[in-house]
Amino acid sequence: KVYLKSTDGKGNVGIETKSITVVPPKVDGVNLASGKPAEASSFQPDSVGCPCPAANAVDGSFGTRWASDWSDQQWIQVDLGATSSFDHVQLAWEAAYAK
């Protein structure tokens, strides 16, 4: 929610509260990883919003996520099934602490 308070030059006050939804930008191209087998060094099995296994990273949903253990040097890999050419990787980053 956004809370906005404004005052005009005569001292009149206006207050408004609005709910907004943040949506990811539209991405052109093909998601080569969608639905492919994924493995990770670890995942959070049972916490708020989890389990969060590696498969969540490639399920095409912004409502799920992969979450690693709370330690450094974690990794995830996706088996694309064949040699593939691509020119970029796009990550949808969850709004939590990360390095």
PDB file of C-alpha atoms in Angstrom:
ATOM      1  CA  LYS A   1       0.000   0.000   0.000  1.00  0.00           C
ATOM      2  CA  VAL A   2       1.055   3.539  -0.670  1.00  0.00           C
ATOM      3  CA  TYR A   3       0.094   6.313   1.734  1.00  0.00           C
ATOM      4  CA  LEU A   4       0.176   9.787   0.249  1.00  0.00           C
ATOM      5  CA  LYS A   5      -0.299  13.029   2.129  1.00  0.00           C
ATOM      6  CA  SER A   6      -0.156  16.331   0.272  1.00  0.00           C
ATOM      7  CA  THR A   7      -0.716  19.950   1.187  1.00  0.00           C
ATOM      8  CA  ASP A   8      -1.622  22.655  -1.299  1.00  0.00           C
ATOM      9  CA  GLY A   9      -0.539  26.303  -1.121  1.00  0.00           C
ATOM     10  CA  LYS A  10      -3.563  27.209   1.031  1.00  0.00           C
ATOM     11  CA  GLY A  11      -2.842  24.577   3.690  1.00  0.00           C
ATOM     12  CA  ASN A  12      -5.502  22.125   2.528  1.00  0.00           C
ATOM     13  CA  VAL A  13      -4.453  18.555   3.213  1.00  0.00           C
ATOM     14  CA  GLY A  14      -5.297  15.565   1.071  1.00  0.00           C
ATOM     15  CA  ILE A  15      -4.658  11.996   2.216  1.00  0.00           C
ATOM     16  CA  GLU A  16      -4.986   8.928   0.054  1.00  0.00           C
ATOM     17  CA  THR A  17      -4.143   5.249   0.496  1.00  0.00           C
ATOM     18  CA  LYS A  18      -3.820   3.075  -2.596  1.00  0.00           C
ATOM     19  CA  SER A  19      -2.981  -0.575  -3.069  1.00  0.00           C
ATOM     20  CA  ILE A  20      -0.640  -1.364  -5.928  1.00  0.00           C
ATOM     21  CA  THR A  21       0.502  -4.578  -7.517  1.00  0.00           C
ATOM     22  CA  VAL A  22       4.045  -4.913  -8.768  1.00  0.00           C
ATOM     23  CA  VAL A  23       4.325  -7.169 -11.803  1.00  0.00           C
ATOM     24  CA  PRO A  24       7.464  -8.404 -13.510  1.00  0.00           C
ATOM     25  CA  PRO A  25       8.253  -6.906 -16.903  1.00  0.00           C
ATOM     26  CA  LYS A  26       7.239  -8.769 -20.039  1.00  0.00           C
ATOM     27  CA  VAL A  27      10.154 -10.767 -21.380  1.00  0.00           C
ATOM     28  CA  ASP A  28      10.602 -11.519 -25.055  1.00  0.00           C
ATOM     29  CA  GLY A  29      12.001 -14.842 -26.145  1.00  0.00           C
ATOM     30  CA  VAL A  30      11.675 -18.416 -24.973  1.00  0.00           C
ATOM     31  CA  ASN A  31      12.298 -19.727 -21.470  1.00  0.00           C
ATOM     32  CA  LEU A  32      14.646 -22.632 -22.216  1.00  0.00           C
ATOM     33  CA  ALA A  33      14.619 -23.738 -18.556  1.00  0.00           C
ATOM     34  CA  SER A  34      10.843 -23.884 -18.079  1.00  0.00           C
ATOM     35  CA  GLY A  35       9.885 -27.270 -16.654  1.00  0.00           C
ATOM     36  CA  LYS A  36      13.376 -28.732 -17.085  1.00  0.00           C
ATOM     37  CA  PRO A  37      15.037 -30.798 -14.332  1.00  0.00           C
ATOM     38  CA  ALA A  38      16.773 -28.610 -11.757  1.00  0.00           C
ATOM     39  CA  GLU A  39      19.173 -29.520  -8.956  1.00  0.00           C
ATOM     40  CA  ALA A  40      20.657 -27.389  -6.218  1.00  0.00           C
ATOM     41  CA  SER A  41      23.264 -27.590  -3.493  1.00  0.00           C
ATOM     42  CA  SER A  42      20.453 -27.305  -0.917  1.00  0.00           C
ATOM     43  CA  PHE A  43      16.914 -26.068  -0.372  1.00  0.00           C
ATOM     44  CA  GLN A  44      14.830 -24.918   2.548  1.00  0.00           C
ATOM     45  CA  PRO A  45      12.550 -27.862   3.291  1.00  0.00           C
ATOM     46  CA  ASP A  46      10.199 -26.320   5.837  1.00  0.00           C
ATOM     47  CA  SER A  47       9.974 -22.623   6.595  1.00  0.00           C
ATOM     48  CA  VAL A  48       7.681 -19.701   5.874  1.00  0.00           C
ATOM     49  CA  GLY A  49       6.502 -20.123   2.296  1.00  0.00           C
ATOM     50  CA  CYS A  50       8.481 -23.329   1.755  1.00  0.00           C
ATOM     51  CA  PRO A  51       9.353 -26.114   0.940  1.00  0.00           C
ATOM     52  CA  CYS A  52      11.336 -24.380  -1.795  1.00  0.00           C
ATOM     53  CA  PRO A  53      13.063 -27.036  -3.937  1.00  0.00           C
ATOM     54  CA  ALA A  54      15.125 -26.329  -7.054  1.00  0.00           C
ATOM     55  CA  ALA A  55      12.195 -27.297  -9.305  1.00  0.00           C
ATOM     56  CA  ASN A  56      10.406 -24.121  -8.156  1.00  0.00           C
ATOM     57  CA  ALA A  57      13.035 -22.029  -9.957  1.00  0.00           C
ATOM     58  CA  VAL A  58      11.898 -23.330 -13.347  1.00  0.00           C
ATOM     59  CA  ASP A  59       8.154 -23.846 -12.848  1.00  0.00           C
ATOM     60  CA  GLY A  60       7.221 -20.576 -14.582  1.00  0.00           C
ATOM     61  CA  SER A  61       5.465 -19.138 -11.528  1.00  0.00           C
ATOM     62  CA  PHE A  62       6.411 -15.903  -9.765  1.00  0.00           C
ATOM     63  CA  GLY A  63       4.490 -17.252  -6.753  1.00  0.00           C
ATOM     64  CA  THR A  64       7.036 -19.974  -5.991  1.00  0.00           C
ATOM     65  CA  ARG A  65      10.789 -19.867  -5.468  1.00  0.00           C
ATOM     66  CA  TRP A  66      13.896 -21.891  -4.833  1.00  0.00           C
ATOM     67  CA  ALA A  67      15.426 -21.072  -1.455  1.00  0.00           C
ATOM     68  CA  SER A  68      18.821 -22.402  -0.435  1.00  0.00           C
ATOM     69  CA  ASP A  69      20.080 -23.103   3.058  1.00  0.00           C
ATOM     70  CA  TRP A  70      21.223 -20.071   5.030  1.00  0.00           C
ATOM     71  CA  SER A  71      24.895 -20.398   4.111  1.00  0.00           C
ATOM     72  CA  ASP A  72      27.311 -19.183   1.452  1.00  0.00           C
ATOM     73  CA  GLN A  73      28.387 -20.985  -1.713  1.00  0.00           C
ATOM     74  CA  GLN A  74      24.964 -22.286  -2.747  1.00  0.00           C
ATOM     75  CA  TRP A  75      24.249 -23.145  -6.385  1.00  0.00           C
ATOM     76  CA  ILE A  76      21.485 -24.253  -8.722  1.00  0.00           C
ATOM     77  CA  GLN A  77      21.758 -25.943 -12.119  1.00  0.00           C
ATOM     78  CA  VAL A  78      19.218 -26.728 -14.825  1.00  0.00           C
ATOM     79  CA  ASP A  79      19.509 -29.569 -17.332  1.00  0.00           C
ATOM     80  CA  LEU A  80      18.263 -28.101 -20.623  1.00  0.00           C
ATOM     81  CA  GLY A  81      18.266 -31.583 -22.159  1.00  0.00           C
ATOM     82  CA  ALA A  82      20.410 -30.624 -25.138  1.00  0.00           C
ATOM     83  CA  THR A  83      23.079 -28.173 -26.202  1.00  0.00           C
ATOM     84  CA  SER A  84      21.381 -24.786 -26.421  1.00  0.00           C
ATOM     85  CA  SER A  85      22.459 -21.330 -27.522  1.00  0.00           C
ATOM     86  CA  PHE A  86      21.257 -18.283 -25.617  1.00  0.00           C
ATOM     87  CA  ASP A  87      22.353 -14.697 -25.203  1.00  0.00           C
ATOM     88  CA  HIS A  88      21.065 -13.807 -21.744  1.00  0.00           C
ATOM     89  CA  VAL A  89      19.839 -15.172 -18.446  1.00  0.00           C
ATOM     90  CA  GLN A  90      17.062 -13.437 -16.531  1.00  0.00           C
ATOM     91  CA  LEU A  91      16.499 -14.060 -12.835  1.00  0.00           C
ATOM     92  CA  ALA A  92      13.346 -13.083 -10.963  1.00  0.00           C
ATOM     93  CA  TRP A  93      14.860 -12.308  -7.561  1.00  0.00           C
ATOM     94  CA  GLU A  94      12.763 -12.781  -4.438  1.00  0.00           C
ATOM     95  CA  ALA A  95      12.781  -9.779  -2.107  1.00  0.00           C
ATOM     96  CA  ALA A  96      14.853 -11.377   0.640  1.00  0.00           C
ATOM     97  CA  TYR A  97      18.435 -11.039   1.807  1.00  0.00           C
ATOM     98  CA  ALA A  98      20.895 -12.428  -0.704  1.00  0.00           C
ATOM     99  CA  LYS A  99      24.445 -11.941  -1.902  1.00  0.00           C
TER     100      LYS A  99
END
